[in-house]
Amino acid sequence: MEDRPVAEAFRQYYDPYVYQGSLDENLKEARRLKRDTTHCRFCKRSREETTFKENTHLLSKLLGNYNYYSHDECDTCNKLFGKRENDLSRFLGTTRTFDHLVNERIAPGFESSSGQVGLKKIGPEVFYVYKKRDGEDFKVDINGGQAEINLDSQVYTPENVYLSLLKMALGILPEKNIPDYELAFKILQNPEIYPRTQHLRKACITEIGMIIARPYAQLYRRRQDLNMPELPQMLFCLSVGRFMFQIIVPGHRADDADIGKSFDLRVAPYIQLNLKETHDGIVERRFIEDLSSAEPVTKENKLHFSFGTDKLVSVKMDGLTDLL
Ligand SMILES: [Zn+2]
């Protein structure tokens, strides 16, 4: 409900264009189509120049998309994008463990950047935060009732987070639009050659107070009846966990002549898929995250809490023996 005004403003400029959030298992179908793929969608290499043996995901598997595969991504690109997606999962830090909801899969574990603190999900609402190595990052004072735990993310490169989002945007782009975005595909292969598009490497992040178990993505297209070159032709949104990332799809051929062009961003609303059972009041904040830097960084994340010391108990829990 709180995003209705955002949606109304947004729909004056953009139409929904592509939706991808299929939960269907399509491995067989994707493998069949892959046998007939002549060129990689991303790098344009032919079967003579690359291979198409790996199973490739349309949306990253690291985000919880286990079943839905693509058919036109080559193994060379899969390797390149896979490395970048590791940075996307590091950027998400502890949320991949805390917010894991897919019951049939074990939640990914987490290790802090210093390697001193570990985190595992061991039950529906039960998490195990533990000291992995000696150091200053895990301080629990049992007698004083104080805990200070440092769960900083592993080091990641912001630019790779952006490029992972762009890859998914270009992955769901309809084939007929691929020629319009030649430059965007080139940026994806060699971002360093296009420093003048660096100002577009940012995401508008909407943080919400509920968790969605599996990712879904949308492309929005600028309304065809509008002549507003200051608005980008295409916007991409990815919802995962408790976030929605929105980026501009750069490099449309209409803007080619002005590669360093700036755009106005229209904020996309947070969309709920289940209209029968809506949750209102879940949008917590919205902010722009600069993802242009190619320098490695870590995301600070500190737990600090107090607890009563008079009723502390020690419990033995199933599944923990291998950890202790
Ligand atoms: Zn390729």
mmCIF file of C-alpha atoms and ligand atoms in Angstrom:
data_model
loop_
_atom_site.group_PDB
_atom_site.id
_atom_site.type_symbol
_atom_site.label_atom_id
_atom_site.label_comp_id
_atom_site.label_asym_id
_atom_site.label_seq_id
_atom_site.Cartn_x
_atom_site.Cartn_y
_atom_site.Cartn_z
ATOM 1 C CA MET A 1 0.000 0.000 0.000
ATOM 2 C CA GLU A 2 2.764 2.429 0.888
ATOM 3 C CA ASP A 3 4.299 2.076 -2.573
ATOM 4 C CA ARG A 4 1.089 2.786 -4.499
ATOM 5 C CA PRO A 5 2.022 6.476 -5.081
ATOM 6 C CA VAL A 6 5.477 5.374 -6.266
ATOM 7 C CA ALA A 7 3.817 2.913 -8.652
ATOM 8 C CA GLU A 8 1.410 5.530 -9.989
ATOM 9 C CA ALA A 9 4.225 7.995 -10.663
ATOM 10 C CA PHE A 10 6.363 5.265 -12.204
ATOM 11 C CA ARG A 11 3.660 4.003 -14.568
ATOM 12 C CA GLN A 12 3.477 7.426 -16.203
ATOM 13 C CA TYR A 13 6.910 6.719 -17.638
ATOM 14 C CA TYR A 14 7.454 2.970 -17.716
ATOM 15 C CA ASP A 15 5.601 -0.187 -18.707
ATOM 16 C CA PRO A 16 6.378 -3.658 -17.394
ATOM 17 C CA TYR A 17 8.195 -5.485 -20.177
ATOM 18 C CA VAL A 18 9.739 -8.769 -19.023
ATOM 19 C CA TYR A 19 9.185 -10.837 -15.912
ATOM 20 C CA GLN A 20 11.402 -13.720 -14.856
ATOM 21 C CA GLY A 21 10.808 -15.583 -11.662
ATOM 22 C CA SER A 22 9.942 -19.043 -12.818
ATOM 23 C CA LEU A 23 10.203 -21.764 -10.222
ATOM 24 C CA ASP A 24 9.823 -24.472 -12.848
ATOM 25 C CA GLU A 25 12.617 -26.928 -13.326
ATOM 26 C CA ASN A 26 13.710 -26.512 -16.960
ATOM 27 C CA LEU A 27 17.100 -28.225 -17.050
ATOM 28 C CA LYS A 28 16.161 -30.708 -19.770
ATOM 29 C CA GLU A 29 14.595 -28.064 -21.945
ATOM 30 C CA ALA A 30 17.551 -25.693 -21.466
ATOM 31 C CA ARG A 31 20.034 -28.446 -22.339
ATOM 32 C CA ARG A 32 18.080 -29.311 -25.458
ATOM 33 C CA LEU A 33 18.013 -25.676 -26.579
ATOM 34 C CA LYS A 34 21.694 -25.333 -25.769
ATOM 35 C CA ARG A 35 22.594 -28.024 -28.285
ATOM 36 C CA ASP A 36 21.137 -25.801 -31.015
ATOM 37 C CA THR A 37 22.636 -22.538 -29.798
ATOM 38 C CA THR A 38 24.999 -21.171 -32.430
ATOM 39 C CA HIS A 39 26.330 -18.088 -30.608
ATOM 40 C CA CYS A 40 26.691 -16.961 -27.024
ATOM 41 C CA ARG A 41 24.218 -14.214 -26.201
ATOM 42 C CA PHE A 42 26.821 -12.360 -24.183
ATOM 43 C CA CYS A 43 30.212 -12.574 -25.933
ATOM 44 C CA LYS A 44 28.854 -13.583 -29.374
ATOM 45 C CA ARG A 45 31.446 -16.359 -29.675
ATOM 46 C CA SER A 46 30.398 -19.257 -31.903
ATOM 47 C CA ARG A 47 30.496 -22.963 -31.053
ATOM 48 C CA GLU A 48 33.895 -23.142 -32.772
ATOM 49 C CA GLU A 49 35.278 -20.468 -30.450
ATOM 50 C CA THR A 50 33.824 -21.571 -27.121
ATOM 51 C CA THR A 51 31.894 -24.423 -25.500
ATOM 52 C CA PHE A 52 28.352 -24.778 -24.198
ATOM 53 C CA LYS A 53 28.746 -27.689 -21.800
ATOM 54 C CA GLU A 54 27.950 -26.156 -18.416
ATOM 55 C CA ASN A 55 24.483 -25.717 -16.964
ATOM 56 C CA THR A 56 24.021 -21.960 -16.706
ATOM 57 C CA HIS A 57 21.476 -20.105 -14.603
ATOM 58 C CA LEU A 58 19.412 -17.201 -15.832
ATOM 59 C CA LEU A 59 19.319 -15.622 -12.384
ATOM 60 C CA SER A 60 22.226 -16.455 -10.125
ATOM 61 C CA LYS A 61 22.070 -19.731 -8.258
ATOM 62 C CA LEU A 62 23.753 -17.995 -5.332
ATOM 63 C CA LEU A 63 20.572 -15.950 -4.923
ATOM 64 C CA GLY A 64 18.370 -19.012 -4.558
ATOM 65 C CA ASN A 65 17.464 -19.755 -8.173
ATOM 66 C CA TYR A 66 18.246 -23.452 -8.282
ATOM 67 C CA ASN A 67 15.987 -24.703 -11.041
ATOM 68 C CA TYR A 68 15.784 -22.272 -13.902
ATOM 69 C CA TYR A 69 18.534 -22.469 -16.527
ATOM 70 C CA SER A 70 19.505 -20.471 -19.583
ATOM 71 C CA HIS A 71 20.484 -21.933 -22.958
ATOM 72 C CA ASP A 72 22.571 -19.235 -24.629
ATOM 73 C CA GLU A 73 25.394 -18.519 -22.169
ATOM 74 C CA CYS A 74 28.765 -20.068 -23.072
ATOM 75 C CA ASP A 75 31.213 -21.656 -20.629
ATOM 76 C CA THR A 76 33.729 -18.809 -20.991
ATOM 77 C CA CYS A 77 31.105 -16.258 -19.953
ATOM 78 C CA ASN A 78 29.773 -18.537 -17.232
ATOM 79 C CA LYS A 79 33.227 -18.580 -15.666
ATOM 80 C CA LEU A 80 33.632 -14.803 -15.863
ATOM 81 C CA PHE A 81 30.135 -14.117 -14.490
ATOM 82 C CA GLY A 82 30.528 -16.759 -11.798
ATOM 83 C CA LYS A 83 33.524 -14.949 -10.333
ATOM 84 C CA ARG A 84 31.592 -11.700 -10.252
ATOM 85 C CA GLU A 85 28.572 -13.345 -8.661
ATOM 86 C CA ASN A 86 30.731 -14.438 -5.765
ATOM 87 C CA ASP A 87 31.152 -10.738 -5.065
ATOM 88 C CA LEU A 88 27.397 -10.258 -5.206
ATOM 89 C CA SER A 89 26.922 -12.946 -2.575
ATOM 90 C CA ARG A 90 29.691 -11.432 -0.408
ATOM 91 C CA PHE A 91 27.969 -8.067 -0.744
ATOM 92 C CA LEU A 92 24.801 -9.679 0.643
ATOM 93 C CA GLY A 93 26.886 -10.843 3.622
ATOM 94 C CA THR A 94 25.023 -12.477 6.500
ATOM 95 C CA THR A 95 21.609 -11.969 4.892
ATOM 96 C CA ARG A 96 22.082 -15.068 2.731
ATOM 97 C CA THR A 97 22.228 -17.114 5.938
ATOM 98 C CA PHE A 98 19.822 -15.176 8.149
ATOM 99 C CA ASP A 99 17.210 -14.804 5.408
ATOM 100 C CA HIS A 100 17.423 -18.266 3.888
ATOM 101 C CA LEU A 101 13.920 -19.672 3.416
ATOM 102 C CA VAL A 102 14.208 -22.535 0.958
ATOM 103 C CA ASN A 103 13.553 -25.513 3.219
ATOM 104 C CA GLU A 104 14.802 -28.214 0.884
ATOM 105 C CA ARG A 105 18.237 -26.591 0.709
ATOM 106 C CA ILE A 106 20.747 -26.070 3.470
ATOM 107 C CA ALA A 107 21.330 -22.385 4.129
ATOM 108 C CA PRO A 108 24.761 -21.156 3.052
ATOM 109 C CA GLY A 109 27.169 -20.605 5.924
ATOM 110 C CA PHE A 110 28.989 -17.341 6.524
ATOM 111 C CA GLU A 111 32.507 -16.502 7.599
ATOM 112 C CA SER A 112 33.474 -12.955 8.549
ATOM 113 C CA SER A 113 36.202 -11.107 6.646
ATOM 114 C CA SER A 114 38.731 -11.749 9.429
ATOM 115 C CA GLY A 115 37.865 -15.441 9.463
ATOM 116 C CA GLN A 116 37.267 -15.196 13.221
ATOM 117 C CA VAL A 117 33.474 -15.529 13.289
ATOM 118 C CA GLY A 118 31.229 -18.096 11.676
ATOM 119 C CA LEU A 119 27.476 -18.236 11.208
ATOM 120 C CA LYS A 120 25.215 -21.165 10.400
ATOM 121 C CA LYS A 121 21.491 -21.652 10.229
ATOM 122 C CA ILE A 122 20.591 -24.760 12.229
ATOM 123 C CA GLY A 123 16.825 -24.577 12.474
ATOM 124 C CA PRO A 124 13.790 -22.625 11.257
ATOM 125 C CA GLU A 125 14.571 -19.667 13.519
ATOM 126 C CA VAL A 126 17.823 -20.847 15.043
ATOM 127 C CA PHE A 127 21.241 -19.530 14.152
ATOM 128 C CA TYR A 128 24.600 -20.502 15.467
ATOM 129 C CA VAL A 129 27.142 -17.675 15.683
ATOM 130 C CA TYR A 130 30.511 -18.970 16.791
ATOM 131 C CA LYS A 131 34.140 -18.144 17.224
ATOM 132 C CA LYS A 132 36.134 -19.692 14.420
ATOM 133 C CA ARG A 133 39.545 -18.344 15.222
ATOM 134 C CA ASP A 134 41.092 -16.386 18.053
ATOM 135 C CA GLY A 135 40.950 -12.642 17.788
ATOM 136 C CA GLU A 136 39.099 -9.504 18.775
ATOM 137 C CA ASP A 137 35.976 -10.090 16.680
ATOM 138 C CA PHE A 138 34.106 -12.398 19.017
ATOM 139 C CA LYS A 139 33.726 -10.960 22.466
ATOM 140 C CA VAL A 140 31.121 -12.469 24.756
ATOM 141 C CA ASP A 141 31.191 -11.582 28.419
ATOM 142 C CA ILE A 142 29.064 -14.265 30.108
ATOM 143 C CA ASN A 143 29.310 -12.683 33.572
ATOM 144 C CA GLY A 144 28.728 -9.111 32.400
ATOM 145 C CA GLY A 145 25.960 -10.015 29.929
ATOM 146 C CA GLN A 146 27.520 -8.289 26.938
ATOM 147 C CA ALA A 147 28.258 -9.508 23.450
ATOM 148 C CA GLU A 148 30.136 -7.731 20.721
ATOM 149 C CA ILE A 149 30.510 -9.680 17.516
ATOM 150 C CA ASN A 150 31.988 -8.462 14.292
ATOM 151 C CA LEU A 151 30.396 -10.004 11.201
ATOM 152 C CA ASP A 152 31.986 -7.859 8.491
ATOM 153 C CA SER A 153 31.441 -9.255 5.007
ATOM 154 C CA GLN A 154 34.153 -10.907 2.981
ATOM 155 C CA VAL A 155 35.978 -8.525 0.680
ATOM 156 C CA TYR A 156 34.144 -7.757 -2.574
ATOM 157 C CA THR A 157 34.434 -5.379 -5.497
ATOM 158 C CA PRO A 158 31.399 -3.097 -5.899
ATOM 159 C CA GLU A 159 31.782 -3.010 -9.665
ATOM 160 C CA ASN A 160 31.350 -6.788 -9.790
ATOM 161 C CA VAL A 161 28.093 -6.476 -7.863
ATOM 162 C CA TYR A 162 26.863 -4.048 -10.495
ATOM 163 C CA LEU A 163 28.072 -6.215 -13.376
ATOM 164 C CA SER A 164 26.260 -9.223 -11.907
ATOM 165 C CA LEU A 165 23.019 -7.254 -11.922
ATOM 166 C CA LEU A 166 23.669 -6.065 -15.462
ATOM 167 C CA LYS A 167 24.350 -9.636 -16.569
ATOM 168 C CA MET A 168 20.955 -10.767 -15.294
ATOM 169 C CA ALA A 169 19.292 -7.778 -16.999
ATOM 170 C CA LEU A 170 20.882 -8.649 -20.332
ATOM 171 C CA GLY A 171 20.165 -12.324 -19.743
ATOM 172 C CA ILE A 172 16.404 -11.770 -19.709
ATOM 173 C CA LEU A 173 16.391 -9.163 -22.473
ATOM 174 C CA PRO A 174 14.189 -10.426 -25.338
ATOM 175 C CA GLU A 175 16.231 -11.533 -28.342
ATOM 176 C CA LYS A 176 14.768 -8.846 -30.571
ATOM 177 C CA ASN A 177 16.199 -6.156 -28.275
ATOM 178 C CA ILE A 178 19.732 -7.566 -28.181
ATOM 179 C CA PRO A 179 20.911 -5.504 -31.203
ATOM 180 C CA ASP A 180 19.779 -2.330 -29.376
ATOM 181 C CA TYR A 181 22.168 -3.048 -26.514
ATOM 182 C CA GLU A 182 25.423 -3.942 -28.237
ATOM 183 C CA LEU A 183 27.296 -1.467 -26.067
ATOM 184 C CA ALA A 184 25.839 -2.876 -22.860
ATOM 185 C CA PHE A 185 27.087 -6.352 -23.819
ATOM 186 C CA LYS A 186 30.532 -4.868 -24.482
ATOM 187 C CA ILE A 187 30.552 -3.146 -21.086
ATOM 188 C CA LEU A 188 29.744 -6.503 -19.518
ATOM 189 C CA GLN A 189 32.786 -8.104 -21.184
ATOM 190 C CA ASN A 190 35.273 -5.260 -20.652
ATOM 191 C CA PRO A 191 33.997 -2.666 -18.194
ATOM 192 C CA GLU A 192 37.431 -1.038 -17.923
ATOM 193 C CA ILE A 193 37.264 0.124 -21.549
ATOM 194 C CA TYR A 194 34.192 2.222 -20.796
ATOM 195 C CA PRO A 195 35.078 4.496 -17.861
ATOM 196 C CA ARG A 196 32.657 7.116 -19.183
ATOM 197 C CA THR A 197 29.723 4.893 -18.270
ATOM 198 C CA GLN A 198 30.961 4.526 -14.707
ATOM 199 C CA HIS A 199 28.471 7.041 -13.307
ATOM 200 C CA LEU A 200 25.682 4.597 -14.210
ATOM 201 C CA ARG A 201 27.162 1.838 -12.051
ATOM 202 C CA LYS A 202 24.894 2.298 -9.092
ATOM 203 C CA ALA A 203 21.755 0.676 -7.784
ATOM 204 C CA CYS A 204 18.657 2.036 -6.092
ATOM 205 C CA ILE A 205 18.101 -0.412 -3.267
ATOM 206 C CA THR A 206 14.736 -0.871 -1.592
ATOM 207 C CA GLU A 207 14.975 -2.640 1.718
ATOM 208 C CA ILE A 208 11.858 -4.411 2.925
ATOM 209 C CA GLY A 209 10.804 -5.905 6.237
ATOM 210 C CA MET A 210 9.927 -9.329 4.892
ATOM 211 C CA ILE A 211 11.909 -11.961 3.082
ATOM 212 C CA ILE A 212 11.165 -13.538 -0.254
ATOM 213 C CA ALA A 213 12.593 -17.006 -0.653
ATOM 214 C CA ARG A 214 13.491 -16.952 -4.335
ATOM 215 C CA PRO A 215 14.645 -14.189 -6.618
ATOM 216 C CA TYR A 216 12.592 -12.647 -9.393
ATOM 217 C CA ALA A 217 13.490 -10.042 -11.949
ATOM 218 C CA GLN A 218 11.730 -7.486 -14.080
ATOM 219 C CA LEU A 219 12.594 -5.294 -17.023
ATOM 220 C CA TYR A 220 10.631 -2.104 -17.495
ATOM 221 C CA ARG A 221 10.552 -0.240 -20.774
ATOM 222 C CA ARG A 222 10.083 3.479 -21.226
ATOM 223 C CA ARG A 223 6.625 4.168 -22.553
ATOM 224 C CA GLN A 224 6.674 4.186 -26.317
ATOM 225 C CA ASP A 225 4.535 7.331 -26.523
ATOM 226 C CA LEU A 226 7.067 9.388 -24.591
ATOM 227 C CA ASN A 227 9.843 11.402 -26.125
ATOM 228 C CA MET A 228 12.013 11.855 -23.064
ATOM 229 C CA PRO A 229 15.647 11.087 -23.868
ATOM 230 C CA GLU A 230 16.645 12.001 -20.303
ATOM 231 C CA LEU A 231 14.955 8.789 -19.153
ATOM 232 C CA PRO A 232 16.749 5.513 -19.886
ATOM 233 C CA GLN A 233 14.957 3.151 -22.262
ATOM 234 C CA MET A 234 15.148 0.186 -19.944
ATOM 235 C CA LEU A 235 15.272 -0.381 -16.192
ATOM 236 C CA PHE A 236 16.015 -3.645 -14.443
ATOM 237 C CA CYS A 237 14.809 -4.705 -11.004
ATOM 238 C CA LEU A 238 15.892 -7.756 -9.067
ATOM 239 C CA SER A 239 14.089 -8.778 -5.883
ATOM 240 C CA VAL A 240 15.956 -11.119 -3.599
ATOM 241 C CA GLY A 241 15.684 -11.782 0.143
ATOM 242 C CA ARG A 242 14.782 -8.450 1.740
ATOM 243 C CA PHE A 243 16.075 -6.268 -1.092
ATOM 244 C CA MET A 244 15.098 -4.962 -4.454
ATOM 245 C CA PHE A 245 17.918 -3.702 -6.663
ATOM 246 C CA GLN A 246 17.100 -1.315 -9.475
ATOM 247 C CA ILE A 247 19.598 -0.370 -12.178
ATOM 248 C CA ILE A 248 19.569 1.489 -15.457
ATOM 249 C CA VAL A 249 20.322 -0.749 -18.419
ATOM 250 C CA PRO A 250 23.027 1.332 -20.103
ATOM 251 C CA GLY A 251 24.187 1.580 -23.684
ATOM 252 C CA HIS A 252 21.007 1.682 -25.740
ATOM 253 C CA ARG A 253 21.918 2.434 -29.328
ATOM 254 C CA ALA A 254 19.856 5.637 -29.302
ATOM 255 C CA ASP A 255 22.326 6.970 -26.712
ATOM 256 C CA ASP A 256 25.456 5.549 -28.343
ATOM 257 C CA ALA A 257 26.626 8.904 -29.659
ATOM 258 C CA ASP A 258 26.740 10.203 -26.098
ATOM 259 C CA ILE A 259 28.304 7.402 -24.117
ATOM 260 C CA GLY A 260 28.894 9.517 -21.010
ATOM 261 C CA LYS A 261 25.285 10.667 -20.862
ATOM 262 C CA SER A 262 23.490 11.116 -17.553
ATOM 263 C CA PHE A 263 19.939 9.950 -16.987
ATOM 264 C CA ASP A 264 17.092 10.712 -14.646
ATOM 265 C CA LEU A 265 16.085 7.711 -12.605
ATOM 266 C CA ARG A 266 12.439 7.018 -11.886
ATOM 267 C CA VAL A 267 12.170 4.867 -8.805
ATOM 268 C CA ALA A 268 10.343 1.599 -9.409
ATOM 269 C CA PRO A 269 7.795 0.459 -6.822
ATOM 270 C CA TYR A 270 8.299 -2.629 -4.745
ATOM 271 C CA ILE A 271 5.939 -5.189 -6.275
ATOM 272 C CA GLN A 272 4.322 -7.997 -4.355
ATOM 273 C CA LEU A 273 3.449 -11.071 -6.318
ATOM 274 C CA ASN A 274 0.783 -12.400 -4.019
ATOM 275 C CA LEU A 275 -2.067 -9.940 -4.394
ATOM 276 C CA LYS A 276 -4.496 -12.053 -2.387
ATOM 277 C CA GLU A 277 -2.456 -11.705 0.722
ATOM 278 C CA THR A 278 -0.648 -8.395 0.674
ATOM 279 C CA HIS A 279 1.669 -7.156 3.366
ATOM 280 C CA ASP A 280 1.507 -3.434 3.889
ATOM 281 C CA GLY A 281 4.053 -1.274 5.640
ATOM 282 C CA ILE A 282 7.026 -3.385 4.637
ATOM 283 C CA VAL A 283 9.126 -0.864 2.705
ATOM 284 C CA GLU A 284 11.724 0.219 5.229
ATOM 285 C CA ARG A 285 14.089 2.406 3.277
ATOM 286 C CA ARG A 286 15.377 3.269 -0.135
ATOM 287 C CA PHE A 287 18.855 4.435 -0.967
ATOM 288 C CA ILE A 288 21.346 4.694 -3.802
ATOM 289 C CA GLU A 289 24.360 2.417 -3.522
ATOM 290 C CA ASP A 290 27.380 3.484 -5.538
ATOM 291 C CA LEU A 291 28.766 0.354 -7.207
ATOM 292 C CA SER A 292 31.283 2.023 -9.507
ATOM 293 C CA SER A 293 34.480 1.291 -7.618
ATOM 294 C CA ALA A 294 36.829 -1.451 -8.760
ATOM 295 C CA GLU A 295 38.601 -1.359 -5.378
ATOM 296 C CA PRO A 296 37.885 -4.229 -2.967
ATOM 297 C CA VAL A 297 35.878 -3.263 0.117
ATOM 298 C CA THR A 298 34.087 -4.952 3.002
ATOM 299 C CA LYS A 299 30.687 -4.187 4.488
ATOM 300 C CA GLU A 300 30.670 -3.469 8.189
ATOM 301 C CA ASN A 301 28.222 -5.468 10.241
ATOM 302 C CA LYS A 302 28.430 -5.473 14.010
ATOM 303 C CA LEU A 303 26.229 -7.282 16.490
ATOM 304 C CA HIS A 304 26.123 -5.703 19.895
ATOM 305 C CA PHE A 305 23.668 -6.863 22.521
ATOM 306 C CA SER A 306 23.124 -7.309 26.231
ATOM 307 C CA PHE A 307 21.525 -10.281 27.937
ATOM 308 C CA GLY A 308 20.356 -11.174 31.434
ATOM 309 C CA THR A 309 22.937 -13.234 33.264
ATOM 310 C CA ASP A 310 20.704 -14.764 35.949
ATOM 311 C CA LYS A 311 18.891 -17.329 33.796
ATOM 312 C CA LEU A 312 21.537 -18.502 31.368
ATOM 313 C CA VAL A 313 21.323 -22.160 30.475
ATOM 314 C CA SER A 314 23.474 -24.472 28.459
ATOM 315 C CA VAL A 315 21.678 -26.641 25.921
ATOM 316 C CA LYS A 316 22.855 -29.414 23.697
ATOM 317 C CA MET A 317 21.409 -29.181 20.219
ATOM 318 C CA ASP A 318 21.142 -31.731 17.466
ATOM 319 C CA GLY A 319 23.327 -31.015 14.511
ATOM 320 C CA LEU A 320 25.857 -28.989 16.424
ATOM 321 C CA THR A 321 28.206 -31.773 17.410
ATOM 322 C CA ASP A 322 30.136 -31.481 14.168
ATOM 323 C CA LEU A 323 30.620 -27.781 14.746
ATOM 324 C CA LEU A 324 31.720 -27.766 18.347
HETATM 325 ZN ZN ZN B 1 30.032 -16.131 -24.004
#
